[in-house]
Amino acid sequence: MPPPSLYSIRMHATREGHHLSGAERLAPAWALEELAASLVRRALSHPRGEADVLRLTVEAVAAGEVLRGRLPDVTTVRVSDWRSGRYAARQLLLEAGISPVAADGVMASLAAGAAPGGVSMRGAMLVDAETGARLESDPARGVRASRMDIAPEAEAALRRELLRRGLDNPHVREALVLAAKVAAAPGIAAELCWSDDPDYTAGYVCTPARGYVRFPHLKPAGEERGGRAFFLRPGGDPEATVRFLERAVILFDEVGTFHPDRTPEE
Ligand code: AMP
């Protein structure tokens, strides 16, 4: 039997004009109703408040359009506080060829709120890995990675691995899928993320050599400013990268390797 055709289902919620919550999934028609309900529930129970505008978009994607991929390897670096987390994350970015000026500029922007007015962006910054220049056309919206998901069998395998490590939560699962799509995009050298959820202090750096490296602390508890930066290699074509991130449909059907936890010194 041919696989069922898929739909891209996306949720975006705002509160008082600011980004509150978003989600991106791929699902067959029969699963859409339940998924839509769960996305509405999520927008109405966000730790930063209840959404006042909530948009759901559902679009069919052609079966021939669906790319397949593998999630990145996963490592946790055990840092004791957000300062040592940021220090270790910066080291990893430099190792991936990101210039100090680009790494420091991005960290400062995320800490200050990278959208105009010092709030979190709806999407990610796209940053030149050499100069640190921001390349996204709209600094409030940024670039949204979309149209990606994990296949059901791979999700079950992923959840087993995460559960054994006490990490089986939607933040980690969704971030891994997003990071996998970003890593597959043309010209991407690395990604840095910490959440805008005030209760969630963890974040990650994802690079081709190290995979998804998680830091339990990248920001202080209670901090609402968070975000993402996608670093573009010098010579990369920002338009091609954005087109892939926003339009390509990709389903991850393989889980990466889980490596033992490390300390920052290792
Ligand atoms: P979250 O991990 O959901 O707390 O998101 C943290 C930040 O990452 C948000 O404030 C956005 O700036 C950014 N972000 C969330 N989802 C996406 C996405 N699909 N594509 C690009 N950036 C995103």
PDB file of C-alpha atoms and ligand atoms in Angstrom:
ATOM      1  CA  MET A   1       0.000   0.000   0.000  1.00  0.00           C
ATOM      2  CA  PRO A   2       1.341   3.470  -0.760  1.00  0.00           C
ATOM      3  CA  PRO A   3       1.939   5.620   2.348  1.00  0.00           C
ATOM      4  CA  PRO A   4      -0.997   7.965   3.160  1.00  0.00           C
ATOM      5  CA  SER A   5      -0.648  11.470   1.806  1.00  0.00           C
ATOM      6  CA  LEU A   6       0.519  13.971   4.364  1.00  0.00           C
ATOM      7  CA  TYR A   7      -0.568  17.396   5.520  1.00  0.00           C
ATOM      8  CA  SER A   8       1.554  20.092   7.047  1.00  0.00           C
ATOM      9  CA  ILE A   9      -0.225  21.455  10.139  1.00  0.00           C
ATOM     10  CA  ARG A  10       1.156  24.582  11.775  1.00  0.00           C
ATOM     11  CA  MET A  11       0.048  26.558  14.807  1.00  0.00           C
ATOM     12  CA  HIS A  12       1.017  30.086  15.701  1.00  0.00           C
ATOM     13  CA  ALA A  13      -0.340  31.897  18.740  1.00  0.00           C
ATOM     14  CA  THR A  14       0.182  35.460  19.877  1.00  0.00           C
ATOM     15  CA  ARG A  15      -0.666  37.407  23.006  1.00  0.00           C
ATOM     16  CA  GLU A  16      -0.941  41.187  22.922  1.00  0.00           C
ATOM     17  CA  GLY A  17       0.700  41.191  19.503  1.00  0.00           C
ATOM     18  CA  HIS A  18       3.760  39.171  20.575  1.00  0.00           C
ATOM     19  CA  HIS A  19       4.807  35.642  19.665  1.00  0.00           C
ATOM     20  CA  LEU A  20       3.596  33.184  22.295  1.00  0.00           C
ATOM     21  CA  SER A  21       3.756  29.698  20.908  1.00  0.00           C
ATOM     22  CA  GLY A  22       4.207  27.809  17.653  1.00  0.00           C
ATOM     23  CA  ALA A  23       4.338  24.235  16.415  1.00  0.00           C
ATOM     24  CA  GLU A  24       4.946  22.435  13.138  1.00  0.00           C
ATOM     25  CA  ARG A  25       3.818  18.890  12.378  1.00  0.00           C
ATOM     26  CA  LEU A  26       3.210  16.551   9.429  1.00  0.00           C
ATOM     27  CA  ALA A  27       0.308  14.118   9.660  1.00  0.00           C
ATOM     28  CA  PRO A  28      -2.040  11.973   7.579  1.00  0.00           C
ATOM     29  CA  ALA A  29      -5.638  13.213   7.176  1.00  0.00           C
ATOM     30  CA  TRP A  30      -7.062  10.871   9.843  1.00  0.00           C
ATOM     31  CA  ALA A  31      -4.774  12.329  12.531  1.00  0.00           C
ATOM     32  CA  LEU A  32      -5.442  16.016  11.840  1.00  0.00           C
ATOM     33  CA  GLU A  33      -8.493  16.506  14.022  1.00  0.00           C
ATOM     34  CA  GLU A  34      -6.865  15.259  17.213  1.00  0.00           C
ATOM     35  CA  LEU A  35      -3.633  17.069  16.418  1.00  0.00           C
ATOM     36  CA  ALA A  36      -5.495  20.347  15.824  1.00  0.00           C
ATOM     37  CA  ALA A  37      -7.214  19.962  19.202  1.00  0.00           C
ATOM     38  CA  SER A  38      -3.903  19.355  20.963  1.00  0.00           C
ATOM     39  CA  LEU A  39      -2.332  22.418  19.306  1.00  0.00           C
ATOM     40  CA  VAL A  40      -5.253  24.615  20.382  1.00  0.00           C
ATOM     41  CA  ARG A  41      -4.943  23.273  23.933  1.00  0.00           C
ATOM     42  CA  ARG A  42      -1.266  24.049  23.897  1.00  0.00           C
ATOM     43  CA  ALA A  43      -1.738  27.654  22.745  1.00  0.00           C
ATOM     44  CA  LEU A  44      -4.220  28.195  25.555  1.00  0.00           C
ATOM     45  CA  SER A  45      -2.040  26.754  28.305  1.00  0.00           C
ATOM     46  CA  HIS A  46       1.325  28.358  27.639  1.00  0.00           C
ATOM     47  CA  PRO A  47       3.390  29.298  30.735  1.00  0.00           C
ATOM     48  CA  ARG A  48       3.625  32.876  29.390  1.00  0.00           C
ATOM     49  CA  GLY A  49      -0.171  33.212  29.296  1.00  0.00           C
ATOM     50  CA  GLU A  50      -3.211  32.368  27.217  1.00  0.00           C
ATOM     51  CA  ALA A  51      -3.196  33.138  23.478  1.00  0.00           C
ATOM     52  CA  ASP A  52      -5.520  35.875  22.247  1.00  0.00           C
ATOM     53  CA  VAL A  53      -4.945  35.120  18.548  1.00  0.00           C
ATOM     54  CA  LEU A  54      -4.363  31.596  17.361  1.00  0.00           C
ATOM     55  CA  ARG A  55      -3.845  30.496  13.761  1.00  0.00           C
ATOM     56  CA  LEU A  56      -3.878  26.955  12.454  1.00  0.00           C
ATOM     57  CA  THR A  57      -2.753  26.269   8.886  1.00  0.00           C
ATOM     58  CA  VAL A  58      -3.302  22.921   7.237  1.00  0.00           C
ATOM     59  CA  GLU A  59      -1.857  22.238   3.777  1.00  0.00           C
ATOM     60  CA  ALA A  60      -1.583  19.038   1.781  1.00  0.00           C
ATOM     61  CA  VAL A  61       1.930  18.113   0.690  1.00  0.00           C
ATOM     62  CA  ALA A  62       2.548  15.946  -2.375  1.00  0.00           C
ATOM     63  CA  ALA A  63       3.826  12.439  -1.509  1.00  0.00           C
ATOM     64  CA  GLY A  64       6.724  12.846  -3.961  1.00  0.00           C
ATOM     65  CA  GLU A  65       7.822  15.979  -2.120  1.00  0.00           C
ATOM     66  CA  VAL A  66       8.657  14.249   1.175  1.00  0.00           C
ATOM     67  CA  LEU A  67      12.381  13.975   1.942  1.00  0.00           C
ATOM     68  CA  ARG A  68      13.669  11.547   4.578  1.00  0.00           C
ATOM     69  CA  GLY A  69      16.403  12.126   7.125  1.00  0.00           C
ATOM     70  CA  ARG A  70      18.117  11.081  10.353  1.00  0.00           C
ATOM     71  CA  LEU A  71      18.050  12.992  13.623  1.00  0.00           C
ATOM     72  CA  PRO A  72      21.392  14.292  14.914  1.00  0.00           C
ATOM     73  CA  ASP A  73      23.418  12.494  17.586  1.00  0.00           C
ATOM     74  CA  VAL A  74      22.649  13.709  21.103  1.00  0.00           C
ATOM     75  CA  THR A  75      25.030  14.623  23.933  1.00  0.00           C
ATOM     76  CA  THR A  76      24.343  16.430  27.209  1.00  0.00           C
ATOM     77  CA  VAL A  77      27.079  18.649  28.622  1.00  0.00           C
ATOM     78  CA  ARG A  78      26.537  18.883  32.363  1.00  0.00           C
ATOM     79  CA  VAL A  79      26.927  22.523  33.208  1.00  0.00           C
ATOM     80  CA  SER A  80      25.953  23.769  36.644  1.00  0.00           C
ATOM     81  CA  ASP A  81      24.597  27.218  35.734  1.00  0.00           C
ATOM     82  CA  TRP A  82      23.737  29.355  32.709  1.00  0.00           C
ATOM     83  CA  ARG A  83      27.039  31.240  32.680  1.00  0.00           C
ATOM     84  CA  SER A  84      29.090  28.072  32.344  1.00  0.00           C
ATOM     85  CA  GLY A  85      26.479  26.844  29.834  1.00  0.00           C
ATOM     86  CA  ARG A  86      26.943  29.883  27.626  1.00  0.00           C
ATOM     87  CA  TYR A  87      30.712  29.648  27.923  1.00  0.00           C
ATOM     88  CA  ALA A  88      30.675  25.993  26.799  1.00  0.00           C
ATOM     89  CA  ALA A  89      28.142  26.719  24.023  1.00  0.00           C
ATOM     90  CA  ARG A  90      30.380  29.515  22.733  1.00  0.00           C
ATOM     91  CA  GLN A  91      33.380  27.147  22.649  1.00  0.00           C
ATOM     92  CA  LEU A  92      31.379  24.716  20.563  1.00  0.00           C
ATOM     93  CA  LEU A  93      30.327  27.437  18.129  1.00  0.00           C
ATOM     94  CA  LEU A  94      33.958  28.529  17.703  1.00  0.00           C
ATOM     95  CA  GLU A  95      34.954  24.905  17.111  1.00  0.00           C
ATOM     96  CA  ALA A  96      32.338  24.782  14.318  1.00  0.00           C
ATOM     97  CA  GLY A  97      33.995  27.749  12.583  1.00  0.00           C
ATOM     98  CA  ILE A  98      31.724  30.499  13.865  1.00  0.00           C
ATOM     99  CA  SER A  99      33.756  33.677  14.404  1.00  0.00           C
ATOM    100  CA  PRO A 100      33.964  35.113  17.951  1.00  0.00           C
ATOM    101  CA  VAL A 101      32.212  38.284  16.776  1.00  0.00           C
ATOM    102  CA  ALA A 102      29.300  36.279  15.325  1.00  0.00           C
ATOM    103  CA  ALA A 103      28.995  33.995  18.383  1.00  0.00           C
ATOM    104  CA  ASP A 104      29.154  36.872  20.881  1.00  0.00           C
ATOM    105  CA  GLY A 105      26.794  39.044  18.845  1.00  0.00           C
ATOM    106  CA  VAL A 106      24.167  36.313  18.694  1.00  0.00           C
ATOM    107  CA  MET A 107      24.416  35.543  22.409  1.00  0.00           C
ATOM    108  CA  ALA A 108      24.002  39.238  23.220  1.00  0.00           C
ATOM    109  CA  SER A 109      20.981  39.524  20.875  1.00  0.00           C
ATOM    110  CA  LEU A 110      19.254  36.458  22.310  1.00  0.00           C
ATOM    111  CA  ALA A 111      19.872  37.676  25.856  1.00  0.00           C
ATOM    112  CA  ALA A 112      18.434  41.112  25.051  1.00  0.00           C
ATOM    113  CA  GLY A 113      15.476  39.794  22.992  1.00  0.00           C
ATOM    114  CA  ALA A 114      16.374  39.640  19.300  1.00  0.00           C
ATOM    115  CA  ALA A 115      13.177  41.233  17.940  1.00  0.00           C
ATOM    116  CA  PRO A 116      12.734  45.022  17.874  1.00  0.00           C
ATOM    117  CA  GLY A 117      11.607  46.205  21.304  1.00  0.00           C
ATOM    118  CA  GLY A 118      13.733  43.589  23.113  1.00  0.00           C
ATOM    119  CA  VAL A 119      11.252  40.732  22.870  1.00  0.00           C
ATOM    120  CA  SER A 120      11.608  37.212  21.472  1.00  0.00           C
ATOM    121  CA  MET A 121      11.284  36.675  17.748  1.00  0.00           C
ATOM    122  CA  ARG A 122       8.667  34.439  16.213  1.00  0.00           C
ATOM    123  CA  GLY A 123      11.324  32.585  14.220  1.00  0.00           C
ATOM    124  CA  ALA A 124      15.110  32.478  14.118  1.00  0.00           C
ATOM    125  CA  MET A 125      17.887  34.903  13.274  1.00  0.00           C
ATOM    126  CA  LEU A 126      19.870  33.977  10.175  1.00  0.00           C
ATOM    127  CA  VAL A 127      23.426  35.088  10.831  1.00  0.00           C
ATOM    128  CA  ASP A 128      26.565  35.276   8.708  1.00  0.00           C
ATOM    129  CA  ALA A 129      28.974  32.930  10.538  1.00  0.00           C
ATOM    130  CA  GLU A 130      31.948  35.160   9.701  1.00  0.00           C
ATOM    131  CA  THR A 131      30.749  38.757  10.094  1.00  0.00           C
ATOM    132  CA  GLY A 132      27.838  38.203  12.491  1.00  0.00           C
ATOM    133  CA  ALA A 133      25.566  40.251  10.182  1.00  0.00           C
ATOM    134  CA  ARG A 134      21.875  39.408  10.424  1.00  0.00           C
ATOM    135  CA  LEU A 135      20.487  38.241   7.099  1.00  0.00           C
ATOM    136  CA  GLU A 136      16.784  37.693   7.787  1.00  0.00           C
ATOM    137  CA  SER A 137      14.518  40.175   6.006  1.00  0.00           C
ATOM    138  CA  ASP A 138      12.151  40.715   8.937  1.00  0.00           C
ATOM    139  CA  PRO A 139      13.879  40.927  12.364  1.00  0.00           C
ATOM    140  CA  ALA A 140      10.618  40.360  14.256  1.00  0.00           C
ATOM    141  CA  ARG A 141       9.499  37.284  12.360  1.00  0.00           C
ATOM    142  CA  GLY A 142      12.904  35.876  11.416  1.00  0.00           C
ATOM    143  CA  VAL A 143      13.080  32.566   9.579  1.00  0.00           C
ATOM    144  CA  ARG A 144      10.643  29.797  10.528  1.00  0.00           C
ATOM    145  CA  ALA A 145      11.695  26.195  10.007  1.00  0.00           C
ATOM    146  CA  SER A 146       8.531  24.411   9.000  1.00  0.00           C
ATOM    147  CA  ARG A 147       7.093  21.259   7.368  1.00  0.00           C
ATOM    148  CA  MET A 148       9.097  18.714   9.348  1.00  0.00           C
ATOM    149  CA  ASP A 149       8.239  15.892  11.725  1.00  0.00           C
ATOM    150  CA  ILE A 150       9.386  12.547  13.023  1.00  0.00           C
ATOM    151  CA  ALA A 151       7.875   9.292  11.671  1.00  0.00           C
ATOM    152  CA  PRO A 152       5.859   7.277  14.265  1.00  0.00           C
ATOM    153  CA  GLU A 153       8.315   4.334  14.611  1.00  0.00           C
ATOM    154  CA  ALA A 154      11.287   6.660  14.947  1.00  0.00           C
ATOM    155  CA  GLU A 155       9.342   8.694  17.512  1.00  0.00           C
ATOM    156  CA  ALA A 156       8.758   5.564  19.612  1.00  0.00           C
ATOM    157  CA  ALA A 157      12.480   4.722  19.434  1.00  0.00           C
ATOM    158  CA  LEU A 158      13.429   8.301  20.283  1.00  0.00           C
ATOM    159  CA  ARG A 159      11.094   8.385  23.281  1.00  0.00           C
ATOM    160  CA  ARG A 160      12.588   5.168  24.659  1.00  0.00           C
ATOM    161  CA  GLU A 161      16.082   6.663  24.494  1.00  0.00           C
ATOM    162  CA  LEU A 162      14.994   9.989  25.977  1.00  0.00           C
ATOM    163  CA  LEU A 163      13.006   8.318  28.758  1.00  0.00           C
ATOM    164  CA  ARG A 164      16.082   6.416  29.923  1.00  0.00           C
ATOM    165  CA  ARG A 165      17.815   9.780  30.349  1.00  0.00           C
ATOM    166  CA  GLY A 166      14.911  11.641  31.942  1.00  0.00           C
ATOM    167  CA  LEU A 167      14.563  13.804  28.834  1.00  0.00           C
ATOM    168  CA  ASP A 168      11.317  12.622  27.281  1.00  0.00           C
ATOM    169  CA  ASN A 169       9.477  15.927  27.045  1.00  0.00           C
ATOM    170  CA  PRO A 170       7.998  17.865  24.092  1.00  0.00           C
ATOM    171  CA  HIS A 171      10.706  20.566  24.296  1.00  0.00           C
ATOM    172  CA  VAL A 172      13.490  18.101  23.595  1.00  0.00           C
ATOM    173  CA  ARG A 173      11.577  16.047  21.013  1.00  0.00           C
ATOM    174  CA  GLU A 174      10.480  19.067  18.997  1.00  0.00           C
ATOM    175  CA  ALA A 175      13.824  20.815  19.260  1.00  0.00           C
ATOM    176  CA  LEU A 176      15.593  17.710  17.952  1.00  0.00           C
ATOM    177  CA  VAL A 177      13.316  17.573  14.903  1.00  0.00           C
ATOM    178  CA  LEU A 178      13.737  21.286  14.254  1.00  0.00           C
ATOM    179  CA  ALA A 179      17.523  21.075  14.684  1.00  0.00           C
ATOM    180  CA  ALA A 180      17.610  18.118  12.297  1.00  0.00           C
ATOM    181  CA  LYS A 181      15.888  20.103   9.575  1.00  0.00           C
ATOM    182  CA  VAL A 182      18.134  23.113  10.154  1.00  0.00           C
ATOM    183  CA  ALA A 183      21.241  20.905  10.006  1.00  0.00           C
ATOM    184  CA  ALA A 184      20.024  19.481   6.673  1.00  0.00           C
ATOM    185  CA  ALA A 185      19.599  22.945   5.126  1.00  0.00           C
ATOM    186  CA  PRO A 186      22.179  24.118   2.573  1.00  0.00           C
ATOM    187  CA  GLY A 187      24.929  26.347   3.971  1.00  0.00           C
ATOM    188  CA  ILE A 188      24.178  25.925   7.678  1.00  0.00           C
ATOM    189  CA  ALA A 189      27.287  25.813   9.915  1.00  0.00           C
ATOM    190  CA  ALA A 190      25.586  25.651  13.339  1.00  0.00           C
ATOM    191  CA  GLU A 191      22.490  26.493  15.350  1.00  0.00           C
ATOM    192  CA  LEU A 192      22.143  27.966  18.838  1.00  0.00           C
ATOM    193  CA  CYS A 193      18.892  27.904  20.828  1.00  0.00           C
ATOM    194  CA  TRP A 194      17.494  28.638  24.205  1.00  0.00           C
ATOM    195  CA  SER A 195      13.803  28.663  24.956  1.00  0.00           C
ATOM    196  CA  ASP A 196      11.521  31.613  25.597  1.00  0.00           C
ATOM    197  CA  ASP A 197       9.587  29.498  28.104  1.00  0.00           C
ATOM    198  CA  PRO A 198      10.462  30.971  31.550  1.00  0.00           C
ATOM    199  CA  ASP A 199      10.381  27.515  33.197  1.00  0.00           C
ATOM    200  CA  TYR A 200      12.734  25.881  30.713  1.00  0.00           C
ATOM    201  CA  THR A 201      16.388  26.845  31.112  1.00  0.00           C
ATOM    202  CA  ALA A 202      17.976  24.279  28.790  1.00  0.00           C
ATOM    203  CA  GLY A 203      19.270  25.006  25.319  1.00  0.00           C
ATOM    204  CA  TYR A 204      21.526  23.515  22.679  1.00  0.00           C
ATOM    205  CA  VAL A 205      24.102  23.985  19.990  1.00  0.00           C
ATOM    206  CA  CYS A 206      23.847  21.773  16.922  1.00  0.00           C
ATOM    207  CA  THR A 207      26.838  21.383  14.599  1.00  0.00           C
ATOM    208  CA  PRO A 208      27.709  18.917  11.826  1.00  0.00           C
ATOM    209  CA  ALA A 209      30.631  17.455  13.806  1.00  0.00           C
ATOM    210  CA  ARG A 210      29.026  17.155  17.261  1.00  0.00           C
ATOM    211  CA  GLY A 211      25.327  16.830  16.525  1.00  0.00           C
ATOM    212  CA  TYR A 212      22.817  18.127  19.080  1.00  0.00           C
ATOM    213  CA  VAL A 213      24.658  19.166  22.215  1.00  0.00           C
ATOM    214  CA  ARG A 214      22.346  19.977  25.056  1.00  0.00           C
ATOM    215  CA  PHE A 215      23.103  22.238  28.009  1.00  0.00           C
ATOM    216  CA  PRO A 216      20.722  21.968  30.990  1.00  0.00           C
ATOM    217  CA  HIS A 217      21.278  25.677  31.667  1.00  0.00           C
ATOM    218  CA  LEU A 218      21.657  28.359  29.014  1.00  0.00           C
ATOM    219  CA  LYS A 219      19.568  31.046  30.705  1.00  0.00           C
ATOM    220  CA  PRO A 220      18.444  31.944  34.221  1.00  0.00           C
ATOM    221  CA  ALA A 221      15.115  30.500  35.443  1.00  0.00           C
ATOM    222  CA  GLY A 222      12.242  32.945  34.996  1.00  0.00           C
ATOM    223  CA  GLU A 223      13.802  34.587  31.908  1.00  0.00           C
ATOM    224  CA  GLU A 224      11.271  34.991  29.084  1.00  0.00           C
ATOM    225  CA  ARG A 225      13.697  36.053  26.389  1.00  0.00           C
ATOM    226  CA  GLY A 226      14.910  33.235  24.213  1.00  0.00           C
ATOM    227  CA  GLY A 227      15.350  32.414  20.590  1.00  0.00           C
ATOM    228  CA  ARG A 228      17.291  30.705  17.889  1.00  0.00           C
ATOM    229  CA  ALA A 229      20.104  31.587  15.525  1.00  0.00           C
ATOM    230  CA  PHE A 230      20.989  29.732  12.341  1.00  0.00           C
ATOM    231  CA  PHE A 231      24.591  30.456  11.294  1.00  0.00           C
ATOM    232  CA  LEU A 232      25.200  30.581   7.549  1.00  0.00           C
ATOM    233  CA  ARG A 233      28.635  29.643   6.158  1.00  0.00           C
ATOM    234  CA  PRO A 234      30.461  32.380   4.259  1.00  0.00           C
ATOM    235  CA  GLY A 235      29.451  32.048   0.599  1.00  0.00           C
ATOM    236  CA  GLY A 236      26.152  30.392   1.522  1.00  0.00           C
ATOM    237  CA  ASP A 237      23.048  31.533  -0.334  1.00  0.00           C
ATOM    238  CA  PRO A 238      20.572  32.893   2.262  1.00  0.00           C
ATOM    239  CA  GLU A 239      17.633  32.626  -0.135  1.00  0.00           C
ATOM    240  CA  ALA A 240      18.263  28.941  -0.848  1.00  0.00           C
ATOM    241  CA  THR A 241      18.636  28.256   2.877  1.00  0.00           C
ATOM    242  CA  VAL A 242      15.408  30.054   3.778  1.00  0.00           C
ATOM    243  CA  ARG A 243      13.542  28.351   0.917  1.00  0.00           C
ATOM    244  CA  PHE A 244      14.629  24.942   2.217  1.00  0.00           C
ATOM    245  CA  LEU A 245      13.809  25.775   5.845  1.00  0.00           C
ATOM    246  CA  GLU A 246      10.349  27.125   5.068  1.00  0.00           C
ATOM    247  CA  ARG A 247       9.255  24.968   2.122  1.00  0.00           C
ATOM    248  CA  ALA A 248      11.017  21.585   1.965  1.00  0.00           C
ATOM    249  CA  VAL A 249       9.011  18.743   3.532  1.00  0.00           C
ATOM    250  CA  ILE A 250      11.114  16.358   5.585  1.00  0.00           C
ATOM    251  CA  LEU A 251      10.224  13.403   7.738  1.00  0.00           C
ATOM    252  CA  PHE A 252      12.874  11.986  10.056  1.00  0.00           C
ATOM    253  CA  ASP A 253      12.675   8.218  10.164  1.00  0.00           C
ATOM    254  CA  GLU A 254      15.940   7.423  11.948  1.00  0.00           C
ATOM    255  CA  VAL A 255      17.203   8.362  15.405  1.00  0.00           C
ATOM    256  CA  GLY A 256      20.814   9.493  15.968  1.00  0.00           C
ATOM    257  CA  THR A 257      23.263   7.972  18.444  1.00  0.00           C
ATOM    258  CA  PHE A 258      22.979   8.946  22.116  1.00  0.00           C
ATOM    259  CA  HIS A 259      26.422   9.632  23.581  1.00  0.00           C
ATOM    260  CA  PRO A 260      27.306   9.544  27.312  1.00  0.00           C
ATOM    261  CA  ASP A 261      26.955  12.837  29.195  1.00  0.00           C
ATOM    262  CA  ARG A 262      30.062  15.004  29.317  1.00  0.00           C
ATOM    263  CA  THR A 263      31.432  17.706  31.574  1.00  0.00           C
ATOM    264  CA  PRO A 264      32.397  21.047  29.988  1.00  0.00           C
ATOM    265  CA  GLU A 265      36.103  20.193  30.371  1.00  0.00           C
ATOM    266  CA  GLU A 266      35.832  16.985  28.289  1.00  0.00           C
TER     267      GLU A 266
HETATM  268  P1  AMP B   1      10.852  27.350  21.925  1.00  0.00           P
HETATM  269  O1  AMP B   1      11.977  26.380  21.869  1.00  0.00           O
HETATM  270  O2  AMP B   1       9.582  26.861  21.324  1.00  0.00           O
HETATM  271  O3  AMP B   1      10.694  27.979  23.273  1.00  0.00           O
HETATM  272  O4  AMP B   1      11.287  28.514  20.952  1.00  0.00           O
HETATM  273  C1  AMP B   1      12.329  29.387  21.298  1.00  0.00           C
HETATM  274  C2  AMP B   1      12.484  30.401  20.188  1.00  0.00           C
HETATM  275  O5  AMP B   1      12.904  29.734  19.006  1.00  0.00           O
HETATM  276  C3  AMP B   1      11.219  31.157  19.807  1.00  0.00           C
HETATM  277  O6  AMP B   1      11.088  32.322  20.570  1.00  0.00           O
HETATM  278  C4  AMP B   1      11.495  31.517  18.368  1.00  0.00           C
HETATM  279  O7  AMP B   1      12.299  32.666  18.319  1.00  0.00           O
HETATM  280  C5  AMP B   1      12.350  30.350  17.878  1.00  0.00           C
HETATM  281  N1  AMP B   1      11.564  29.345  17.143  1.00  0.00           N
HETATM  282  C6  AMP B   1      10.555  28.571  17.625  1.00  0.00           C
HETATM  283  N2  AMP B   1      10.080  27.761  16.669  1.00  0.00           N
HETATM  284  C7  AMP B   1      10.803  28.019  15.545  1.00  0.00           C
HETATM  285  C8  AMP B   1      10.787  27.518  14.206  1.00  0.00           C
HETATM  286  N3  AMP B   1       9.923  26.586  13.823  1.00  0.00           N
HETATM  287  N4  AMP B   1      11.680  28.027  13.340  1.00  0.00           N
HETATM  288  C9  AMP B   1      12.549  28.981  13.720  1.00  0.00           C
HETATM  289  N5  AMP B   1      12.614  29.487  14.949  1.00  0.00           N
HETATM  290  C10 AMP B   1      11.758  29.029  15.864  1.00  0.00           C
END
